[in-house]
């Protein structure tokens, strides 16, 4: 029962363009969503989060959009930089439960 | 500020052995969670501890256990290791909603 899904295993984007990573969830109880970036041999690094009371949150080059009716969220990175090349995980939880449910990850490659 | 630290970084064990993994949270964080990540998948929740009490448990067998100490550090114990326990074990700490992860312990069971 995959409650959080990232349907694209990989994504390749040219440097300077926009990267859009997508995530779908099935559990309507989820009300807090996070994106993490992971380099090989390191733990996941927190990028940005959004509560279900919002539909958009921005932090520098990163913006997360939440569409509750579609149970869909996306991460936009603009402009994309070579250092953004990593695996990106979407995660969701019921606020306060401290139990993150992760997607399978999307490997983002930024080409020069 | 120091982030979440975990030890050891790598470990090789044989089937049937037991293992203890350690985690020190970010200073001031009272909640510690453990996750298992196998190759090609996202991390899976194992345990959450807050103020030395277990607050959540994932779908893992009783061979997995954990505890949290008065200084909020934590240990994850796995008994009777199986080949399928080979994975990256991640510890995360939090003060409020956002969990911050350590670098992980890579366990290989032969």
PDB file of C-alpha atoms in Angstrom:
ATOM      1  CA  UNK A   1       0.000   0.000   0.000  1.00  0.00           C
ATOM      2  CA  UNK A   2       2.026   2.909  -1.359  1.00  0.00           C
ATOM      3  CA  UNK A   3       0.471   5.956   0.305  1.00  0.00           C
ATOM      4  CA  UNK A   4       2.976   8.389  -1.220  1.00  0.00           C
ATOM      5  CA  UNK A   5       4.039   7.965  -4.840  1.00  0.00           C
ATOM      6  CA  UNK A   6       6.644   9.612  -6.996  1.00  0.00           C
ATOM      7  CA  UNK A   7       5.909   8.218 -10.422  1.00  0.00           C
ATOM      8  CA  UNK A   8       9.004   9.539 -12.169  1.00  0.00           C
ATOM      9  CA  UNK A   9      12.126   7.596 -11.145  1.00  0.00           C
ATOM     10  CA  UNK A  10      14.330  10.097 -12.964  1.00  0.00           C
ATOM     11  CA  UNK A  11      14.284  13.559 -14.488  1.00  0.00           C
ATOM     12  CA  UNK A  12      16.874  15.347 -16.595  1.00  0.00           C
ATOM     13  CA  UNK A  13      16.844  19.168 -16.877  1.00  0.00           C
ATOM     14  CA  UNK A  14      19.156  21.685 -18.477  1.00  0.00           C
ATOM     15  CA  UNK A  15      21.026  24.073 -16.202  1.00  0.00           C
ATOM     16  CA  UNK A  16      19.143  27.333 -15.749  1.00  0.00           C
ATOM     17  CA  UNK A  17      15.737  25.863 -16.622  1.00  0.00           C
ATOM     18  CA  UNK A  18      12.935  24.910 -14.234  1.00  0.00           C
ATOM     19  CA  UNK A  19      12.840  21.474 -12.578  1.00  0.00           C
ATOM     20  CA  UNK A  20       9.411  20.181 -11.580  1.00  0.00           C
ATOM     21  CA  UNK A  21       9.170  17.134  -9.354  1.00  0.00           C
ATOM     22  CA  UNK A  22       5.792  15.576  -8.664  1.00  0.00           C
ATOM     23  CA  UNK A  23       4.291  13.579  -5.820  1.00  0.00           C
ATOM     24  CA  UNK A  24       0.856  12.033  -5.227  1.00  0.00           C
ATOM     25  CA  UNK A  25      -0.645  10.757  -2.002  1.00  0.00           C
ATOM     26  CA  UNK A  26      -3.687   8.685  -1.155  1.00  0.00           C
ATOM     27  CA  UNK A  27      -4.212   9.216   2.581  1.00  0.00           C
ATOM     28  CA  UNK A  28      -6.524  12.192   3.096  1.00  0.00           C
ATOM     29  CA  UNK A  29      -5.401  12.390   6.752  1.00  0.00           C
ATOM     30  CA  UNK A  30      -1.959  13.672   5.713  1.00  0.00           C
ATOM     31  CA  UNK A  31      -1.713  17.376   6.517  1.00  0.00           C
ATOM     32  CA  UNK A  32       2.005  18.145   6.469  1.00  0.00           C
ATOM     33  CA  UNK A  33       4.294  17.578   3.515  1.00  0.00           C
ATOM     34  CA  UNK A  34       8.047  17.835   3.100  1.00  0.00           C
ATOM     35  CA  UNK A  35      10.690  17.557   0.409  1.00  0.00           C
ATOM     36  CA  UNK A  36      14.137  16.170   1.113  1.00  0.00           C
ATOM     37  CA  UNK A  37      17.233  16.012  -1.077  1.00  0.00           C
ATOM     38  CA  UNK A  38      19.651  13.118  -0.779  1.00  0.00           C
ATOM     39  CA  UNK A  39      23.194  12.774  -2.066  1.00  0.00           C
ATOM     40  CA  UNK A  40      24.870   9.335  -2.135  1.00  0.00           C
ATOM     41  CA  UNK A  41      26.341   8.265   1.218  1.00  0.00           C
ATOM     42  CA  UNK A  42      24.540  11.075   3.062  1.00  0.00           C
ATOM     43  CA  UNK A  43      21.287  11.340   4.968  1.00  0.00           C
ATOM     44  CA  UNK A  44      18.295  13.207   3.523  1.00  0.00           C
ATOM     45  CA  UNK A  45      18.575  16.995   3.777  1.00  0.00           C
ATOM     46  CA  UNK A  46      15.402  18.961   4.499  1.00  0.00           C
ATOM     47  CA  UNK A  47      14.484  21.391   1.700  1.00  0.00           C
ATOM     48  CA  UNK A  48      11.024  22.805   2.203  1.00  0.00           C
ATOM     49  CA  UNK A  49       7.677  21.939   3.750  1.00  0.00           C
ATOM     50  CA  UNK A  50       4.036  22.900   3.472  1.00  0.00           C
ATOM     51  CA  UNK A  51       1.052  22.574   5.756  1.00  0.00           C
ATOM     52  CA  UNK A  52      -2.330  21.623   4.328  1.00  0.00           C
ATOM     53  CA  UNK A  53      -3.725  25.049   5.275  1.00  0.00           C
ATOM     54  CA  UNK A  54      -1.567  26.540   2.499  1.00  0.00           C
ATOM     55  CA  UNK A  55      -1.342  25.842  -1.213  1.00  0.00           C
ATOM     56  CA  UNK A  56       2.103  27.337  -1.837  1.00  0.00           C
ATOM     57  CA  UNK A  57       5.333  27.887   0.053  1.00  0.00           C
ATOM     58  CA  UNK A  58       8.503  29.495  -1.273  1.00  0.00           C
ATOM     59  CA  UNK A  59      12.086  29.471  -0.083  1.00  0.00           C
ATOM     60  CA  UNK A  60      14.577  30.995  -2.460  1.00  0.00           C
ATOM     61  CA  UNK A  61      14.794  28.903  -5.626  1.00  0.00           C
ATOM     62  CA  UNK A  62      12.432  26.275  -4.197  1.00  0.00           C
ATOM     63  CA  UNK A  63       8.627  26.435  -4.289  1.00  0.00           C
ATOM     64  CA  UNK A  64       6.243  23.716  -3.205  1.00  0.00           C
ATOM     65  CA  UNK A  65       2.648  23.641  -4.458  1.00  0.00           C
ATOM     66  CA  UNK A  66      -0.116  21.621  -2.799  1.00  0.00           C
ATOM     67  CA  UNK A  67      -3.370  20.650  -4.498  1.00  0.00           C
ATOM     68  CA  UNK A  68      -5.432  19.001  -1.768  1.00  0.00           C
ATOM     69  CA  UNK A  69      -8.374  18.102  -3.969  1.00  0.00           C
ATOM     70  CA  UNK A  70      -6.071  16.213  -6.330  1.00  0.00           C
ATOM     71  CA  UNK A  71      -3.891  14.917  -3.481  1.00  0.00           C
ATOM     72  CA  UNK A  72      -0.889  16.157  -5.405  1.00  0.00           C
ATOM     73  CA  UNK A  73       2.150  18.233  -4.590  1.00  0.00           C
ATOM     74  CA  UNK A  74       5.033  19.451  -6.670  1.00  0.00           C
ATOM     75  CA  UNK A  75       8.446  20.964  -6.085  1.00  0.00           C
ATOM     76  CA  UNK A  76       9.684  23.645  -8.471  1.00  0.00           C
ATOM     77  CA  UNK A  77      13.354  24.545  -8.612  1.00  0.00           C
ATOM     78  CA  UNK A  78      14.238  27.604 -10.627  1.00  0.00           C
ATOM     79  CA  UNK A  79      16.795  28.188 -11.928  1.00  0.00           C
ATOM     80  CA  UNK A  80      18.214  24.677 -11.748  1.00  0.00           C
ATOM     81  CA  UNK A  81      21.891  24.397 -10.889  1.00  0.00           C
ATOM     82  CA  UNK A  82      24.364  21.495 -11.234  1.00  0.00           C
ATOM     83  CA  UNK A  83      24.493  21.142  -7.428  1.00  0.00           C
ATOM     84  CA  UNK A  84      20.784  20.312  -7.476  1.00  0.00           C
ATOM     85  CA  UNK A  85      21.594  16.920  -9.000  1.00  0.00           C
ATOM     86  CA  UNK A  86      20.472  14.435  -6.320  1.00  0.00           C
ATOM     87  CA  UNK A  87      17.607  12.136  -5.378  1.00  0.00           C
ATOM     88  CA  UNK A  88      14.532  14.017  -4.170  1.00  0.00           C
ATOM     89  CA  UNK A  89      12.058  12.458  -1.754  1.00  0.00           C
ATOM     90  CA  UNK A  90       8.565  13.624  -1.053  1.00  0.00           C
ATOM     91  CA  UNK A  91       7.275  12.805   2.457  1.00  0.00           C
ATOM     92  CA  UNK A  92       3.932  13.214   4.210  1.00  0.00           C
ATOM     93  CA  UNK A  93       2.594  12.860   7.711  1.00  0.00           C
ATOM     94  CA  UNK A  94      -0.345  13.489   9.955  1.00  0.00           C
ATOM     95  CA  UNK A  95       0.793  16.577  11.836  1.00  0.00           C
ATOM     96  CA  UNK A  96       2.055  15.697  15.287  1.00  0.00           C
ATOM     97  CA  UNK A  97       2.461  11.994  14.554  1.00  0.00           C
ATOM     98  CA  UNK A  98       6.167  12.333  13.710  1.00  0.00           C
ATOM     99  CA  UNK A  99       5.850   9.377  11.341  1.00  0.00           C
ATOM    100  CA  UNK A 100       6.946  10.332   7.848  1.00  0.00           C
ATOM    101  CA  UNK A 101       5.752   8.302   4.868  1.00  0.00           C
ATOM    102  CA  UNK A 102       8.148   8.664   1.946  1.00  0.00           C
ATOM    103  CA  UNK A 103       7.805   8.280  -1.783  1.00  0.00           C
ATOM    104  CA  UNK A 104      10.285   6.182  -3.752  1.00  0.00           C
ATOM    105  CA  UNK A 105      12.330   9.184  -4.835  1.00  0.00           C
ATOM    106  CA  UNK A 106      13.120  10.928  -8.125  1.00  0.00           C
ATOM    107  CA  UNK A 107      16.692  11.203  -9.360  1.00  0.00           C
ATOM    108  CA  UNK A 108      17.207  14.695 -10.750  1.00  0.00           C
ATOM    109  CA  UNK A 109      20.116  15.321 -13.100  1.00  0.00           C
ATOM    110  CA  UNK A 110      20.993  18.874 -14.110  1.00  0.00           C
ATOM    111  CA  UNK A 111      22.906  19.006 -17.374  1.00  0.00           C
ATOM    112  CA  UNK A 112      25.310  21.876 -18.131  1.00  0.00           C
TER     113      UNK A 112
ATOM    114  CA  UNK B   1      25.613  23.770  15.441  1.00  0.00           C
ATOM    115  CA  UNK B   2      26.183  20.023  15.193  1.00  0.00           C
ATOM    116  CA  UNK B   3      23.582  18.093  13.278  1.00  0.00           C
ATOM    117  CA  UNK B   4      22.305  14.622  13.994  1.00  0.00           C
ATOM    118  CA  UNK B   5      25.194  12.209  14.444  1.00  0.00           C
ATOM    119  CA  UNK B   6      25.117   8.446  14.035  1.00  0.00           C
ATOM    120  CA  UNK B   7      27.586   5.695  14.755  1.00  0.00           C
ATOM    121  CA  UNK B   8      29.023   3.600  13.351  1.00  0.00           C
ATOM    122  CA  UNK B   9      28.991   4.769   9.729  1.00  0.00           C
ATOM    123  CA  UNK B  10      29.347   1.253   8.331  1.00  0.00           C
ATOM    124  CA  UNK B  11      28.888  -2.188   9.814  1.00  0.00           C
ATOM    125  CA  UNK B  12      29.205  -5.750   8.529  1.00  0.00           C
ATOM    126  CA  UNK B  13      27.481  -8.561  10.425  1.00  0.00           C
ATOM    127  CA  UNK B  14      26.577 -12.172   9.740  1.00  0.00           C
ATOM    128  CA  UNK B  15      23.139 -13.727   9.859  1.00  0.00           C
ATOM    129  CA  UNK B  16      21.890 -14.427  13.373  1.00  0.00           C
ATOM    130  CA  UNK B  17      24.031 -11.776  15.041  1.00  0.00           C
ATOM    131  CA  UNK B  18      22.663  -8.698  16.746  1.00  0.00           C
ATOM    132  CA  UNK B  19      23.546  -5.067  16.157  1.00  0.00           C
ATOM    133  CA  UNK B  20      23.263  -1.793  18.073  1.00  0.00           C
ATOM    134  CA  UNK B  21      23.152   1.513  16.224  1.00  0.00           C
ATOM    135  CA  UNK B  22      23.509   4.857  17.988  1.00  0.00           C
ATOM    136  CA  UNK B  23      22.150   8.314  17.383  1.00  0.00           C
ATOM    137  CA  UNK B  24      22.698  11.728  18.972  1.00  0.00           C
ATOM    138  CA  UNK B  25      20.027  14.314  18.145  1.00  0.00           C
ATOM    139  CA  UNK B  26      20.485  17.991  17.463  1.00  0.00           C
ATOM    140  CA  UNK B  27      20.939  19.833  20.747  1.00  0.00           C
ATOM    141  CA  UNK B  28      17.548  20.709  22.203  1.00  0.00           C
ATOM    142  CA  UNK B  29      15.611  18.177  20.145  1.00  0.00           C
ATOM    143  CA  UNK B  30      13.646  15.762  22.302  1.00  0.00           C
ATOM    144  CA  UNK B  31      12.122  13.578  19.586  1.00  0.00           C
ATOM    145  CA  UNK B  32      14.117  10.890  17.785  1.00  0.00           C
ATOM    146  CA  UNK B  33      12.858   8.671  14.982  1.00  0.00           C
ATOM    147  CA  UNK B  34      14.444   5.727  13.188  1.00  0.00           C
ATOM    148  CA  UNK B  35      13.999   4.782   9.530  1.00  0.00           C
ATOM    149  CA  UNK B  36      15.233   1.955   7.317  1.00  0.00           C
ATOM    150  CA  UNK B  37      16.100   2.656   3.697  1.00  0.00           C
ATOM    151  CA  UNK B  38      16.728  -0.215   1.328  1.00  0.00           C
ATOM    152  CA  UNK B  39      18.222   0.374  -2.096  1.00  0.00           C
ATOM    153  CA  UNK B  40      15.878   1.997  -4.557  1.00  0.00           C
ATOM    154  CA  UNK B  41      13.180   2.866  -2.029  1.00  0.00           C
ATOM    155  CA  UNK B  42      12.302   5.715   0.253  1.00  0.00           C
ATOM    156  CA  UNK B  43      13.000   5.507   3.997  1.00  0.00           C
ATOM    157  CA  UNK B  44      10.507   3.445   6.045  1.00  0.00           C
ATOM    158  CA  UNK B  45       9.498   4.428   9.554  1.00  0.00           C
ATOM    159  CA  UNK B  46      10.608   2.066  12.339  1.00  0.00           C
ATOM    160  CA  UNK B  47      10.224   3.904  15.693  1.00  0.00           C
ATOM    161  CA  UNK B  48       9.648   7.297  17.231  1.00  0.00           C
ATOM    162  CA  UNK B  49      10.682   8.235  20.768  1.00  0.00           C
ATOM    163  CA  UNK B  50       9.840  11.364  22.697  1.00  0.00           C
ATOM    164  CA  UNK B  51      11.015  12.047  26.230  1.00  0.00           C
ATOM    165  CA  UNK B  52      12.245   8.433  26.517  1.00  0.00           C
ATOM    166  CA  UNK B  53       8.856   6.972  25.628  1.00  0.00           C
ATOM    167  CA  UNK B  54       7.958   5.089  22.469  1.00  0.00           C
ATOM    168  CA  UNK B  55       5.341   7.159  20.648  1.00  0.00           C
ATOM    169  CA  UNK B  56       5.129   5.249  17.393  1.00  0.00           C
ATOM    170  CA  UNK B  57       6.140   1.977  15.803  1.00  0.00           C
ATOM    171  CA  UNK B  58       6.186   0.985  12.154  1.00  0.00           C
ATOM    172  CA  UNK B  59       5.517  -2.382  10.594  1.00  0.00           C
ATOM    173  CA  UNK B  60       8.712  -4.105  11.724  1.00  0.00           C
ATOM    174  CA  UNK B  61       9.123  -7.401  13.597  1.00  0.00           C
ATOM    175  CA  UNK B  62       9.876  -7.628  17.318  1.00  0.00           C
ATOM    176  CA  UNK B  63      13.522  -8.289  16.467  1.00  0.00           C
ATOM    177  CA  UNK B  64      13.740  -4.513  16.182  1.00  0.00           C
ATOM    178  CA  UNK B  65      13.789  -2.523  19.407  1.00  0.00           C
ATOM    179  CA  UNK B  66      14.940   0.900  20.497  1.00  0.00           C
ATOM    180  CA  UNK B  67      15.311   3.124  23.485  1.00  0.00           C
ATOM    181  CA  UNK B  68      15.973   6.753  24.282  1.00  0.00           C
ATOM    182  CA  UNK B  69      18.234   7.942  27.078  1.00  0.00           C
ATOM    183  CA  UNK B  70      17.849  10.916  29.466  1.00  0.00           C
ATOM    184  CA  UNK B  71      20.159  12.989  27.237  1.00  0.00           C
ATOM    185  CA  UNK B  72      17.765  12.219  24.295  1.00  0.00           C
ATOM    186  CA  UNK B  73      20.291  10.070  22.449  1.00  0.00           C
ATOM    187  CA  UNK B  74      18.917   6.799  21.160  1.00  0.00           C
ATOM    188  CA  UNK B  75      19.866   3.250  20.282  1.00  0.00           C
ATOM    189  CA  UNK B  76      18.319   0.930  17.721  1.00  0.00           C
ATOM    190  CA  UNK B  77      18.823  -2.773  18.331  1.00  0.00           C
ATOM    191  CA  UNK B  78      18.222  -5.542  15.833  1.00  0.00           C
ATOM    192  CA  UNK B  79      18.414  -9.182  16.932  1.00  0.00           C
ATOM    193  CA  UNK B  80      18.753 -12.361  14.881  1.00  0.00           C
ATOM    194  CA  UNK B  81      19.874 -10.470  11.791  1.00  0.00           C
ATOM    195  CA  UNK B  82      18.571 -11.563   8.399  1.00  0.00           C
ATOM    196  CA  UNK B  83      20.046 -10.872   4.976  1.00  0.00           C
ATOM    197  CA  UNK B  84      17.065  -8.605   4.321  1.00  0.00           C
ATOM    198  CA  UNK B  85      18.071  -6.325   7.188  1.00  0.00           C
ATOM    199  CA  UNK B  86      20.888  -4.984   5.008  1.00  0.00           C
ATOM    200  CA  UNK B  87      20.021  -1.328   4.569  1.00  0.00           C
ATOM    201  CA  UNK B  88      20.832   2.246   5.459  1.00  0.00           C
ATOM    202  CA  UNK B  89      19.485   3.033   8.929  1.00  0.00           C
ATOM    203  CA  UNK B  90      18.627   6.668   9.414  1.00  0.00           C
ATOM    204  CA  UNK B  91      18.014   8.586  12.602  1.00  0.00           C
ATOM    205  CA  UNK B  92      16.105  11.870  12.619  1.00  0.00           C
ATOM    206  CA  UNK B  93      15.484  14.385  15.367  1.00  0.00           C
ATOM    207  CA  UNK B  94      12.937  17.137  15.642  1.00  0.00           C
ATOM    208  CA  UNK B  95      11.895  20.026  17.840  1.00  0.00           C
ATOM    209  CA  UNK B  96       8.574  20.717  16.128  1.00  0.00           C
ATOM    210  CA  UNK B  97       7.242  19.243  12.869  1.00  0.00           C
ATOM    211  CA  UNK B  98      10.333  19.067  10.679  1.00  0.00           C
ATOM    212  CA  UNK B  99      12.601  16.063  11.068  1.00  0.00           C
ATOM    213  CA  UNK B 100      16.327  16.452  10.435  1.00  0.00           C
ATOM    214  CA  UNK B 101      18.279  13.379   9.434  1.00  0.00           C
ATOM    215  CA  UNK B 102      21.712  12.112  10.282  1.00  0.00           C
ATOM    216  CA  UNK B 103      24.101  10.574   7.734  1.00  0.00           C
ATOM    217  CA  UNK B 104      22.945   7.047   8.491  1.00  0.00           C
ATOM    218  CA  UNK B 105      24.570   3.727   9.342  1.00  0.00           C
ATOM    219  CA  UNK B 106      25.006   1.359   6.441  1.00  0.00           C
ATOM    220  CA  UNK B 107      24.500  -2.226   7.638  1.00  0.00           C
ATOM    221  CA  UNK B 108      25.503  -5.199   5.531  1.00  0.00           C
ATOM    222  CA  UNK B 109      24.397  -8.648   6.671  1.00  0.00           C
ATOM    223  CA  UNK B 110      26.277 -11.573   5.125  1.00  0.00           C
TER     224      UNK B 110
END
